[in-house]
GROMACS .gro file of C-alpha atoms in nm:
model
  458
    1MET     CA    1  -2.102 -16.402   1.126
    2ASP     CA    2  -1.882 -16.323   0.825
    3ASN     CA    3  -1.529 -16.435   0.912
    4ARG     CA    4  -1.366 -16.302   0.594
    5LYS     CA    5  -1.084 -16.053   0.641
    6ASN     CA    6  -1.179 -15.690   0.580
    7ILE     CA    7  -0.942 -15.493   0.355
    8LEU     CA    8  -0.976 -15.115   0.328
    9ILE     CA    9  -0.851 -14.970  -0.004
   10VAL     CA   10  -0.778 -14.598   0.018
   11ASP     CA   11  -0.695 -14.429  -0.313
   12ASP     CA   12  -0.834 -14.124  -0.494
   13GLU     CA   13  -0.816 -14.299  -0.834
   14PRO     CA   14  -1.146 -14.491  -0.891
   15ARG     CA   15  -0.999 -14.716  -1.161
   16PHE     CA   16  -0.713 -14.822  -0.937
   17ARG     CA   17  -0.954 -14.899  -0.651
   18GLU     CA   18  -1.174 -15.097  -0.889
   19LEU     CA   19  -0.876 -15.301  -1.010
   20LEU     CA   20  -0.761 -15.388  -0.658
   21CYS     CA   21  -1.115 -15.458  -0.544
   22SER     CA   22  -1.176 -15.701  -0.829
   23ARG     CA   23  -0.847 -15.881  -0.774
   24LEU     CA   24  -0.874 -15.919  -0.395
   25GLN     CA   25  -1.240 -16.020  -0.395
   26ARG     CA   26  -1.137 -16.326  -0.595
   27ARG     CA   27  -0.927 -16.426  -0.293
   28ASN     CA   28  -1.241 -16.413  -0.076
   29TYR     CA   29  -1.154 -16.089   0.103
   30ASN     CA   30  -1.424 -15.843   0.199
   31ILE     CA   31  -1.338 -15.506   0.040
   32ILE     CA   32  -1.415 -15.155   0.171
   33GLU     CA   33  -1.332 -14.857  -0.050
   34ALA     CA   34  -1.252 -14.496   0.037
   35GLU     CA   35  -1.131 -14.209  -0.179
   36ASP     CA   36  -0.969 -14.008   0.102
   37GLY     CA   37  -0.850 -14.030   0.463
   38VAL     CA   38  -1.165 -13.885   0.620
   39ARG     CA   39  -1.391 -14.148   0.465
   40ALA     CA   40  -1.135 -14.419   0.542
   41LEU     CA   41  -1.149 -14.331   0.911
   42GLU     CA   42  -1.529 -14.325   0.905
   43HIS     CA   43  -1.528 -14.681   0.767
   44ALA     CA   44  -1.272 -14.795   1.023
   45GLU     CA   45  -1.481 -14.654   1.309
   46ARG     CA   46  -1.796 -14.831   1.190
   47ALA     CA   47  -1.656 -15.173   1.103
   48ARG     CA   48  -1.357 -15.393   1.176
   49VAL     CA   49  -1.063 -15.337   0.941
   50ASP     CA   50  -0.790 -15.601   0.926
   51LEU     CA   51  -0.568 -15.448   0.659
   52ALA     CA   52  -0.553 -15.109   0.489
   53LEU     CA   53  -0.391 -15.042   0.151
   54VAL     CA   54  -0.320 -14.668   0.166
   55ASP     CA   55  -0.200 -14.445  -0.115
   56ILE     CA   56   0.059 -14.195   0.007
   57ASN     CA   57  -0.083 -13.900  -0.192
   58LEU     CA   58  -0.441 -13.840  -0.081
   59PRO     CA   59  -0.648 -13.521  -0.087
   60GLY     CA   60  -0.654 -13.347   0.249
   61MET     CA   61  -0.488 -13.606   0.470
   62ASP     CA   62  -0.180 -13.780   0.333
   63GLY     CA   63  -0.111 -14.151   0.370
   64ILE     CA   64   0.135 -14.114   0.660
   65GLU     CA   65  -0.116 -13.918   0.869
   66LEU     CA   66  -0.389 -14.169   0.785
   67LEU     CA   67  -0.155 -14.451   0.886
   68GLN     CA   68  -0.105 -14.286   1.226
   69ARG     CA   69  -0.478 -14.224   1.273
   70LEU     CA   70  -0.566 -14.582   1.183
   71LYS     CA   71  -0.309 -14.716   1.430
   72GLU     CA   72  -0.447 -14.487   1.702
   73LEU     CA   73  -0.797 -14.612   1.629
   74ASP     CA   74  -0.701 -14.981   1.638
   75GLY     CA   75  -0.343 -15.095   1.677
   76ARG     CA   76  -0.430 -15.434   1.526
   77ILE     CA   77  -0.485 -15.285   1.178
   78GLU     CA   78  -0.201 -15.370   0.941
   79VAL     CA   79  -0.122 -15.095   0.690
   80VAL     CA   80   0.057 -15.121   0.356
   81ILE     CA   81   0.158 -14.788   0.203
   82VAL     CA   82   0.127 -14.764  -0.176
   83THR     CA   83   0.275 -14.482  -0.387
   84GLY     CA   84   0.363 -14.393  -0.741
   85TYR     CA   85   0.693 -14.248  -0.629
   86SER     CA   86   0.978 -14.453  -0.493
   87ASN     CA   87   1.116 -14.245  -0.207
   88ILE     CA   88   1.337 -14.390   0.065
   89GLU     CA   89   1.249 -14.113   0.314
   90THR     CA   90   0.878 -14.184   0.273
   91ALA     CA   91   0.939 -14.557   0.317
   92ILE     CA   92   1.133 -14.495   0.639
   93ALA     CA   93   0.861 -14.265   0.771
   94ALA     CA   94   0.593 -14.523   0.691
   95MET     CA   95   0.776 -14.806   0.865
   96LYS     CA   96   0.856 -14.582   1.162
   97HIS     CA   97   0.486 -14.518   1.215
   98GLY     CA   98   0.397 -14.886   1.204
   99ALA     CA   99   0.334 -14.971   0.838
  100TYR     CA  100   0.376 -15.340   0.760
  101ASP     CA  101   0.527 -15.277   0.416
  102TYR     CA  102   0.574 -15.025   0.137
  103LEU     CA  103   0.499 -15.079  -0.233
  104SER     CA  104   0.590 -14.857  -0.526
  105LYS     CA  105   0.375 -14.836  -0.840
  106PRO     CA  106   0.384 -15.003  -1.079
  107TYR     CA  107   0.396 -15.347  -0.917
  108LYS     CA  108   0.266 -15.690  -1.004
  109LEU     CA  109  -0.073 -15.775  -0.855
  110SER     CA  110   0.071 -16.110  -0.753
  111GLU     CA  111   0.332 -15.918  -0.551
  112LEU     CA  112   0.055 -15.720  -0.380
  113GLU     CA  113  -0.136 -16.040  -0.301
  114ALA     CA  114   0.176 -16.188  -0.142
  115VAL     CA  115   0.224 -15.878   0.076
  116VAL     CA  116  -0.143 -15.886   0.180
  117GLU     CA  117  -0.119 -16.253   0.277
  118ARG     CA  118   0.198 -16.197   0.478
  119ALA     CA  119   0.050 -15.896   0.658
  120LEU     CA  120  -0.265 -16.086   0.752
  121GLU     CA  121  -0.060 -16.386   0.866
  122LYS     CA  122   0.150 -16.156   1.084
  123GLN     CA  123  -0.171 -16.012   1.230
  124ARG     CA  124  -0.304 -16.362   1.299
  125LEU     CA  125   0.016 -16.467   1.476
  126THR     CA  126   0.022 -16.145   1.680
  127GLN     CA  127  -0.335 -16.200   1.792
  128CYS     CA  128  -0.258 -16.564   1.861
  129CYS     CA  129   0.032 -16.469   2.088
  130ALA     CA  130  -0.180 -16.208   2.266
  131GLY     CA  131  -0.461 -16.459   2.313
  132LEU     CA  132  -0.224 -16.723   2.446
  133SER     CA  133  -0.067 -16.472   2.682
  134ALA     CA  134  -0.408 -16.372   2.816
  135GLU     CA  135  -0.507 -16.736   2.849
  136VAL     CA  136  -0.185 -16.828   3.031
  137ASN     CA  137  -0.240 -16.544   3.276
  138HIS     CA  138  -0.598 -16.653   3.329
  139LEU     CA  139  -0.494 -17.014   3.384
  140ARG     CA  140  -0.235 -16.904   3.638
  141GLU     CA  141  -0.501 -16.712   3.826
  142ARG     CA  142  -0.770 -16.977   3.816
  143SER     CA  143  -0.573 -17.301   3.769
  144TRP     CA  144  -0.818 -17.409   3.502
  145SER     CA  145  -0.764 -17.741   3.322
  146LEU     CA  146  -0.937 -17.950   3.057
  147PRO     CA  147  -1.253 -18.136   3.161
  148VAL     CA  148  -1.205 -18.450   3.371
  149GLY     CA  149  -1.433 -18.751   3.341
  150GLN     CA  150  -1.477 -19.100   3.203
  151SER     CA  151  -1.842 -19.175   3.272
  152GLU     CA  152  -2.075 -19.241   2.980
  153PRO     CA  153  -2.273 -18.913   3.021
  154TRP     CA  154  -1.949 -18.714   3.033
  155LEU     CA  155  -1.792 -18.887   2.734
  156ASN     CA  156  -2.112 -18.831   2.534
  157LEU     CA  157  -2.101 -18.464   2.631
  158MET     CA  158  -1.737 -18.430   2.524
  159GLN     CA  159  -1.816 -18.584   2.185
  160VAL     CA  160  -2.079 -18.313   2.134
  161VAL     CA  161  -1.831 -18.046   2.247
  162GLN     CA  162  -1.565 -18.169   2.004
  163LYS     CA  163  -1.814 -18.176   1.717
  164ILE     CA  164  -1.930 -17.820   1.786
  165ALA     CA  165  -1.574 -17.695   1.832
  166SER     CA  166  -1.476 -17.837   1.493
  167LEU     CA  167  -1.748 -17.645   1.305
  168GLY     CA  168  -1.596 -17.411   1.049
  169VAL     CA  169  -1.867 -17.149   1.104
  170PRO     CA  170  -1.898 -17.009   1.457
  171VAL     CA  171  -2.248 -17.033   1.604
  172SER     CA  172  -2.402 -16.918   1.930
  173VAL     CA  173  -2.408 -17.185   2.202
  174LEU     CA  174  -2.628 -17.202   2.511
  175ILE     CA  175  -2.495 -17.422   2.792
  176THR     CA  176  -2.752 -17.533   3.047
  177GLY     CA  177  -2.719 -17.731   3.367
  178PRO     CA  178  -2.729 -17.699   3.747
  179SER     CA  179  -2.504 -17.464   3.943
  180GLY     CA  180  -2.156 -17.597   4.001
  181ALA     CA  181  -2.177 -17.862   3.728
  182GLY     CA  182  -1.897 -17.713   3.517
  183LYS     CA  183  -2.065 -17.495   3.252
  184GLU     CA  184  -1.766 -17.261   3.228
  185VAL     CA  185  -1.534 -17.562   3.200
  186ILE     CA  186  -1.736 -17.674   2.896
  187ALA     CA  187  -1.728 -17.324   2.747
  188ARG     CA  188  -1.349 -17.320   2.784
  189ALA     CA  189  -1.327 -17.666   2.627
  190LEU     CA  190  -1.519 -17.533   2.324
  191HIS     CA  191  -1.265 -17.255   2.302
  192GLN     CA  192  -0.958 -17.475   2.353
  193LEU     CA  193  -1.069 -17.738   2.101
  194SER     CA  194  -1.158 -17.487   1.828
  195ASN     CA  195  -0.919 -17.350   1.566
  196ALA     CA  196  -0.967 -17.006   1.725
  197ASN     CA  197  -0.808 -17.105   2.056
  198CYS     CA  198  -0.534 -16.843   2.009
  199ASN     CA  199  -0.794 -16.568   2.044
  200PRO     CA  200  -0.922 -16.440   2.379
  201PHE     CA  201  -1.171 -16.619   2.604
  202VAL     CA  202  -1.344 -16.351   2.815
  203PRO     CA  203  -1.590 -16.458   3.089
  204ILE     CA  204  -1.841 -16.242   3.279
  205ASN     CA  205  -2.110 -16.338   3.529
  206CYS     CA  206  -2.422 -16.138   3.441
  207SER     CA  207  -2.567 -16.174   3.792
  208LEU     CA  208  -2.281 -16.002   3.974
  209LEU     CA  209  -2.318 -15.647   3.843
  210GLN     CA  210  -2.592 -15.384   3.855
  211GLU     CA  211  -2.754 -15.293   3.524
  212ASN     CA  212  -2.556 -14.973   3.458
  213LEU     CA  213  -2.226 -15.137   3.551
  214LEU     CA  214  -2.304 -15.442   3.340
  215ASP     CA  215  -2.359 -15.228   3.031
  216SER     CA  216  -2.030 -15.052   3.098
  217GLU     CA  217  -1.849 -15.385   3.136
  218LEU     CA  218  -1.998 -15.530   2.817
  219PHE     CA  219  -2.001 -15.228   2.586
  220GLY     CA  220  -1.752 -14.990   2.745
  221HIS     CA  221  -1.819 -14.625   2.822
  222LYS     CA  222  -1.705 -14.276   2.736
  223LYS     CA  223  -1.545 -14.041   2.983
  224GLY     CA  224  -1.806 -13.845   3.180
  225SER     CA  225  -2.100 -14.065   3.073
  226PHE     CA  226  -2.185 -14.134   3.440
  227THR     CA  227  -2.049 -14.065   3.787
  228GLY     CA  228  -1.715 -14.240   3.820
  229ALA     CA  229  -1.647 -14.260   3.444
  230VAL     CA  230  -1.321 -14.067   3.468
  231ALA     CA  231  -1.180 -14.207   3.144
  232ASP     CA  232  -1.289 -14.394   2.832
  233LYS     CA  233  -1.320 -14.768   2.886
  234GLU     CA  234  -1.318 -15.044   2.624
  235GLY     CA  235  -1.586 -15.304   2.700
  236LEU     CA  236  -1.561 -15.682   2.696
  237PHE     CA  237  -1.704 -15.698   2.344
  238TYR     CA  238  -1.390 -15.515   2.236
  239THR     CA  239  -1.163 -15.731   2.453
  240ALA     CA  240  -1.319 -16.050   2.313
  241ARG     CA  241  -1.305 -15.943   1.948
  242ASP     CA  242  -1.233 -16.243   1.724
  243GLY     CA  243  -1.255 -16.462   2.035
  244ILE     CA  244  -1.525 -16.583   2.273
  245LEU     CA  245  -1.732 -16.379   2.517
  246PHE     CA  246  -1.872 -16.616   2.779
  247LEU     CA  247  -2.190 -16.480   2.941
  248ASP     CA  248  -2.253 -16.682   3.255
  249GLU     CA  249  -2.593 -16.662   3.432
  250ILE     CA  250  -2.746 -16.513   3.115
  251GLY     CA  251  -3.092 -16.555   3.269
  252GLU     CA  252  -3.009 -16.269   3.509
  253LEU     CA  253  -2.942 -16.021   3.228
  254PRO     CA  254  -3.156 -15.704   3.273
  255GLU     CA  255  -3.422 -15.637   3.011
  256SER     CA  256  -3.251 -15.330   2.863
  257SER     CA  257  -2.922 -15.520   2.834
  258GLN     CA  258  -3.107 -15.806   2.665
  259ALA     CA  259  -3.214 -15.570   2.384
  260LYS     CA  260  -2.859 -15.442   2.339
  261LEU     CA  261  -2.716 -15.794   2.336
  262LEU     CA  262  -2.969 -15.900   2.073
  263ARG     CA  263  -2.856 -15.616   1.849
  264VAL     CA  264  -2.493 -15.722   1.879
  265LEU     CA  265  -2.584 -16.081   1.792
  266GLU     CA  266  -2.778 -15.969   1.485
  267THR     CA  267  -2.548 -15.698   1.349
  268GLY     CA  268  -2.216 -15.725   1.533
  269GLU     CA  269  -2.255 -15.356   1.626
  270TYR     CA  270  -2.280 -15.188   1.965
  271ARG     CA  271  -2.244 -14.845   2.119
  272PRO     CA  272  -2.047 -14.767   2.438
  273VAL     CA  273  -2.237 -14.605   2.724
  274GLY     CA  274  -2.241 -14.232   2.649
  275GLY     CA  275  -2.097 -14.291   2.302
  276THR     CA  276  -2.232 -14.164   1.970
  277LYS     CA  277  -2.052 -14.395   1.726
  278GLU     CA  278  -2.127 -14.758   1.650
  279LEU     CA  279  -1.844 -15.004   1.703
  280HIS     CA  280  -1.808 -15.352   1.557
  281THR     CA  281  -1.717 -15.682   1.722
  282ASN     CA  282  -1.659 -16.027   1.584
  283ALA     CA  283  -1.679 -16.192   1.927
  284ARG     CA  284  -1.853 -16.529   1.940
  285ILE     CA  285  -2.111 -16.562   2.218
  286ILE     CA  286  -2.134 -16.862   2.448
  287ALA     CA  287  -2.399 -16.821   2.718
  288ALA     CA  288  -2.477 -17.035   3.020
  289THR     CA  289  -2.765 -17.059   3.265
  290ASN     CA  290  -2.900 -17.278   3.543
  291VAL     CA  291  -3.256 -17.154   3.500
  292ASP     CA  292  -3.526 -17.264   3.257
  293LEU     CA  293  -3.505 -16.990   2.994
  294GLU     CA  294  -3.812 -17.118   2.809
  295LYS     CA  295  -4.011 -17.071   3.130
  296ALA     CA  296  -3.854 -16.728   3.174
  297VAL     CA  297  -3.966 -16.641   2.820
  298ALA     CA  298  -4.321 -16.760   2.892
  299GLU     CA  299  -4.327 -16.546   3.208
  300GLY     CA  300  -4.200 -16.240   3.021
  301ARG     CA  301  -3.867 -16.225   3.208
  302PHE     CA  302  -3.652 -16.305   2.906
  303ARG     CA  303  -3.685 -16.198   2.544
  304GLN     CA  304  -3.801 -16.473   2.313
  305ASP     CA  305  -3.602 -16.340   2.016
  306LEU     CA  306  -3.283 -16.329   2.224
  307PHE     CA  307  -3.345 -16.683   2.347
  308TYR     CA  308  -3.368 -16.806   1.988
  309ARG     CA  309  -3.048 -16.623   1.891
  310LEU     CA  310  -2.857 -16.768   2.187
  311ASN     CA  311  -3.000 -17.118   2.164
  312VAL     CA  312  -2.872 -17.208   1.816
  313ILE     CA  313  -2.696 -17.505   1.975
  314ASN     CA  314  -2.782 -17.626   2.324
  315ILE     CA  315  -2.544 -17.822   2.545
  316LYS     CA  316  -2.677 -17.974   2.867
  317VAL     CA  317  -2.416 -18.041   3.135
  318PRO     CA  318  -2.510 -18.337   3.358
  319SER     CA  319  -2.518 -18.302   3.735
  320LEU     CA  320  -2.253 -18.485   3.936
  321SER     CA  321  -2.517 -18.728   4.060
  322GLU     CA  322  -2.564 -18.833   3.696
  323ARG     CA  323  -2.194 -18.910   3.659
  324ARG     CA  324  -2.096 -19.066   3.991
  325ASP     CA  325  -1.829 -19.279   3.824
  326ASP     CA  326  -1.630 -18.958   3.772
  327VAL     CA  327  -1.604 -18.882   4.145
  328PRO     CA  328  -1.271 -19.070   4.201
  329LEU     CA  329  -1.110 -18.897   3.902
  330LEU     CA  330  -1.237 -18.558   4.016
  331VAL     CA  331  -1.110 -18.618   4.369
  332GLU     CA  332  -0.760 -18.686   4.230
  333HIS     CA  333  -0.788 -18.384   4.006
  334PHE     CA  334  -0.887 -18.149   4.288
  335MET     CA  335  -0.613 -18.284   4.515
  336GLU     CA  336  -0.358 -18.218   4.242
  337ARG     CA  337  -0.488 -17.864   4.193
  338GLY     CA  338  -0.489 -17.798   4.566
  339LYS     CA  339  -0.164 -17.971   4.655
  340SER     CA  340  -0.034 -17.653   4.815
  341LEU     CA  341  -0.298 -17.700   5.086
  342SER     CA  342  -0.130 -18.010   5.228
  343ALA     CA  343   0.221 -18.152   5.243
  344LEU     CA  344   0.074 -18.503   5.264
  345SER     CA  345   0.000 -18.736   4.974
  346LEU     CA  346  -0.354 -18.832   5.067
  347LYS     CA  347  -0.529 -19.154   4.977
  348PHE     CA  348  -0.893 -19.237   5.041
  349THR     CA  349  -0.998 -19.573   5.182
  350ALA     CA  350  -1.243 -19.775   4.973
  351GLU     CA  351  -1.521 -19.698   5.225
  352ALA     CA  352  -1.445 -19.326   5.217
  353MET     CA  353  -1.452 -19.316   4.835
  354ALA     CA  354  -1.773 -19.520   4.828
  355ARG     CA  355  -1.935 -19.264   5.059
  356LEU     CA  356  -1.827 -18.981   4.829
  357MET     CA  357  -1.971 -19.163   4.528
  358ALA     CA  358  -2.301 -19.230   4.706
  359TYR     CA  359  -2.351 -18.869   4.819
  360PRO     CA  360  -2.609 -18.676   4.604
  361TRP     CA  361  -2.386 -18.367   4.556
  362PRO     CA  362  -2.653 -18.096   4.526
  363GLY     CA  363  -2.371 -17.845   4.469
  364ASN     CA  364  -2.214 -18.067   4.201
  365THR     CA  365  -1.841 -18.053   4.120
  366ARG     CA  366  -1.801 -17.718   4.295
  367GLU     CA  367  -1.924 -17.876   4.620
  368LEU     CA  368  -1.698 -18.180   4.569
  369ARG     CA  369  -1.396 -17.954   4.527
  370ASN     CA  370  -1.491 -17.769   4.845
  371VAL     CA  371  -1.512 -18.095   5.045
  372VAL     CA  372  -1.184 -18.231   4.905
  373GLU     CA  373  -0.997 -17.912   4.994
  374ARG     CA  374  -1.138 -17.914   5.347
  375ILE     CA  375  -1.025 -18.272   5.390
  376MET     CA  376  -0.676 -18.183   5.262
  377VAL     CA  377  -0.646 -17.912   5.526
  378LEU     CA  378  -0.802 -18.098   5.819
  379ASN     CA  379  -0.708 -18.463   5.775
  380VAL     CA  380  -0.447 -18.606   6.012
  381GLY     CA  381  -0.213 -18.849   5.837
  382ASP     CA  382  -0.207 -18.948   5.472
  383LEU     CA  383  -0.504 -19.189   5.483
  384VAL     CA  384  -0.855 -19.041   5.457
  385GLU     CA  385  -1.093 -19.258   5.657
  386ASP     CA  386  -1.467 -19.296   5.611
  387ALA     CA  387  -1.528 -19.111   5.940
  388MET     CA  388  -1.359 -18.796   5.807
  389VAL     CA  389  -1.565 -18.803   5.487
  390ALA     CA  390  -1.885 -18.862   5.685
  391ALA     CA  391  -1.806 -18.564   5.909
  392MET     CA  392  -1.741 -18.337   5.611
  393LEU     CA  393  -2.059 -18.442   5.432
  394ASN     CA  394  -2.269 -18.402   5.748
  395GLN     CA  395  -2.133 -18.050   5.779
  396GLN     CA  396  -2.226 -17.982   5.416
  397GLN     CA  397  -2.585 -18.093   5.481
  398GLU     CA  398  -2.612 -17.888   5.800
  399GLN     CA  399  -2.486 -17.576   5.622
  400ALA     CA  400  -2.729 -17.636   5.335
  401ALA     CA  401  -3.016 -17.663   5.584
  402VAL     CA  402  -2.916 -17.332   5.744
  403ALA     CA  403  -2.886 -17.169   5.402
  404ASN     CA  404  -3.235 -17.286   5.305
  405THR     CA  405  -3.403 -17.147   5.618
  406ALA     CA  406  -3.204 -16.838   5.723
  407PRO     CA  407  -3.165 -16.494   5.561
  408PHE     CA  408  -2.848 -16.458   5.357
  409GLU     CA  409  -2.658 -16.261   5.619
  410GLU     CA  410  -2.732 -16.532   5.878
  411VAL     CA  411  -2.593 -16.816   5.671
  412ILE     CA  412  -2.247 -16.790   5.829
  413PRO     CA  413  -2.237 -17.122   6.021
  414LEU     CA  414  -2.056 -16.997   6.331
  415ALA     CA  415  -2.209 -17.271   6.541
  416GLU     CA  416  -2.057 -17.538   6.317
  417LEU     CA  417  -1.733 -17.358   6.248
  418GLU     CA  418  -1.609 -17.310   6.603
  419HIS     CA  419  -1.363 -17.028   6.646
  420THR     CA  420  -1.089 -17.275   6.729
  421TYR     CA  421  -1.160 -17.463   6.404
  422VAL     CA  422  -1.135 -17.149   6.193
  423LYS     CA  423  -0.830 -17.024   6.380
  424TRP     CA  424  -0.650 -17.356   6.338
  425ALA     CA  425  -0.731 -17.371   5.965
  426ALA     CA  426  -0.604 -17.013   5.924
  427GLU     CA  427  -0.276 -17.107   6.090
  428GLN     CA  428  -0.235 -17.408   5.861
  429LEU     CA  429  -0.281 -17.185   5.557
  430ASP     CA  430  -0.056 -16.905   5.684
  431GLY     CA  431  -0.349 -16.665   5.688
  432ASN     CA  432  -0.430 -16.708   5.317
  433LEU     CA  433  -0.789 -16.579   5.314
  434SER     CA  434  -0.867 -16.704   4.962
  435ALA     CA  435  -0.759 -17.060   5.040
  436LEU     CA  436  -0.934 -17.046   5.377
  437SER     CA  437  -1.263 -16.932   5.223
  438ARG     CA  438  -1.250 -17.220   4.974
  439CYS     CA  439  -1.183 -17.475   5.249
  440LEU     CA  440  -1.457 -17.343   5.477
  441GLY     CA  441  -1.706 -17.295   5.197
  442ILE     CA  442  -1.781 -16.931   5.279
  443SER     CA  443  -1.684 -16.604   5.115
  444ARG     CA  444  -1.355 -16.427   5.173
  445SER     CA  445  -1.532 -16.129   5.335
  446LYS     CA  446  -1.711 -16.359   5.580
  447VAL     CA  447  -1.385 -16.536   5.665
  448TYR     CA  448  -1.232 -16.196   5.739
  449ARG     CA  449  -1.531 -16.106   5.960
  450ILE     CA  450  -1.499 -16.431   6.156
  451LEU     CA  451  -1.125 -16.380   6.210
  452LYS     CA  452  -1.196 -16.029   6.335
  453GLN     CA  453  -1.449 -16.174   6.582
  454ILE     CA  454  -1.187 -16.425   6.696
  455GLU     CA  455  -0.934 -16.145   6.753
  456ALA     CA  456  -1.192 -15.942   6.948
  457SER     CA  457  -1.274 -16.237   7.171
  458VAL     CA  458  -0.910 -16.306   7.266
   0.00000   0.00000   0.00000
């Protein structure tokens, strides 16, 4: 994708536009020209505009009105008003409506270049602050941290991640690996280690939404485009502009959505559901999957052209069984993250840690976190013995066996999770359903159902 800044020059004098265009193109800016406000707005609706140089006296729509319309279209656009008449009232009006600066003709082109650079730097810092704010809020919600590991496979992986993150030109990345291995953690590391880490990181799991809702989430929708669309909605491609859109479980993307995603990757353009105008995004795509996409392509379940566009660079995340040396570090990491679950400072005996390291971990780091949090809630005393670990791992295997043989709605392991066990855990966590679901390894809704059954049986 072209990462140059887009500058829109709006002036009804062709020679003046030509002069500015020639000068700014030398500074590696991408220039869009318009002779009036109507055409300027058409350009701004079709493509991203970072900065607009707007003459105050335009045919039809004057510069102040165009300034307002551009700001309504995209508040990120910086606008510099240019006029042949020095007028303090006009300058005040321009600044009041959000103009970055005001220049009177004639002026030195070097002066204009300086204003352009300052306006774009202000835009960059504003976006950086917004991105950091969004990231801080996300981290508070999900307690995400940088990848943890010291094993050879993990260190090799992080070297690859650092190399990709340092690339000056953004490319599409496909992250593969088993469920629970940390594919989103790697995607976030790519974001954090890149020079675009101030911009948004926006994740979505493609398997969690129906096809029509997925399109609405990705591309947005217009009011009235379907039942329940009571207002316009900006999609995640808009939210992730200039940042990263992380598409988890990309192998579950419906066929029609695959075609739309391919178009965005090729042109940067998309259309909201029910919309008539093309919008532009500069979002970088990182996709992840735990399925064999090449096999899916061969079976006709995934578009070959989309696979090639996504798979410019492939990163394979090792399973936890391939990096057993990282288990002690991960245990400490998960205990630190979940320290609110226990007032004790737990330590594992050598035998208990050895058992954790020897376990195959079919659910990878997600399963390890689940076991550690259960132990934090249920362990008596500050020393975790081998017997406790053995009991937790046996329970994991029993639940996995039930999950592999029973229909989904029968997976709730009520036989293993005695009502007294669940009730006691709920009391320890002050009824926090989210924490309880993590500790028990079942969904929040199922925890709620079990507690309701306990209440009914009392």
